[in-house]
Coordinates of C-alpha atoms in Angstrom, one line a residue:
X1 CA 34.0 -30.6 12.1
X2 CA 31.5 -28.5 13.8
X3 CA 33.5 -25.3 13.0
X4 CA 33.4 -26.2 9.1
X5 CA 29.6 -26.8 9.4
X6 CA 29.2 -23.5 11.1
X7 CA 31.3 -21.8 8.6
X8 CA 29.2 -23.3 5.6
X9 CA 25.9 -22.3 7.4
X10 CA 27.2 -18.8 7.8
X11 CA 28.1 -18.9 4.2
X12 CA 25.0 -20.1 2.9
X13 CA 22.8 -17.6 5.1
X14 CA 25.2 -14.8 3.8
X15 CA 24.4 -15.8 0.3
X16 CA 20.6 -16.1 1.2
X17 CA 20.6 -12.6 2.6
X18 CA 22.4 -11.0 -0.1
X19 CA 19.5 -12.6 -2.5
X20 CA 16.9 -11.3 -0.4
X21 CA 18.6 -7.9 -0.5
X22 CA 18.8 -7.9 -4.3
X23 CA 15.2 -8.6 -4.4
X24 CA 14.3 -6.1 -2.0
X25 CA 16.3 -3.6 -4.0
X26 CA 14.6 -4.5 -7.1
X27 CA 11.2 -4.3 -5.6
X28 CA 12.3 -0.8 -4.3
X29 CA 13.4 0.5 -7.6
X30 CA 10.4 -0.9 -9.4
X31 CA 8.3 1.1 -6.9
X32 CA 10.2 4.2 -7.5
X33 CA 9.7 4.0 -11.2
X34 CA 6.0 3.4 -10.8
X35 CA 6.0 6.5 -8.5
X36 CA 7.6 8.6 -10.9
X37 CA 5.4 7.5 -13.8
X38 CA 2.4 8.1 -11.6
X39 CA 3.6 11.6 -11.0
X40 CA 4.5 12.5 -14.3
X41 CA 0.9 11.5 -15.7
X42 CA -0.9 13.1 -13.0
X43 CA -2.9 9.6 -12.2
X44 CA -3.8 11.0 -8.4
X45 CA -5.8 13.5 -10.2
X46 CA -7.3 11.5 -13.1
X47 CA -8.0 8.6 -10.4
X48 CA -9.8 11.3 -8.0
X49 CA -11.8 12.7 -10.8
X50 CA -12.9 9.0 -12.2
X51 CA -14.2 8.3 -8.6
X52 CA -15.8 11.7 -8.1
X53 CA -17.5 11.1 -11.4
X54 CA -18.6 7.3 -10.4
X55 CA -19.9 8.5 -6.9
X56 CA -22.0 11.3 -8.7
X57 CA -23.4 8.9 -11.3
X58 CA -24.2 6.3 -8.4
X59 CA -25.9 8.9 -6.0
X60 CA -28.1 9.9 -9.2
X61 CA -28.9 6.3 -10.1
X62 CA -29.8 5.4 -6.5
X63 CA -31.9 8.6 -5.7
X64 CA -35.7 7.7 -6.1
X65 CA -36.5 11.1 -6.4
X66 CA -34.3 11.9 -9.5
X67 CA -36.1 12.4 -12.7
X68 CA -35.7 9.4 -15.1
X69 CA -34.4 9.6 -18.8

């Protein structure tokens, strides 16, 4: 009886591991796709320019000696 229980437990564990592996592979494929899209759109450069623009605007607005409009 214990042998049957052990085999069933191993089978359930194997099924669970298969499901987890499938989910992990799906996540990795999605990340790869997003990375490819990001590379093709040059998101890094756009984000860098966006942050630099916002930092410069913030620095100017917080500078008490900056001329007001």
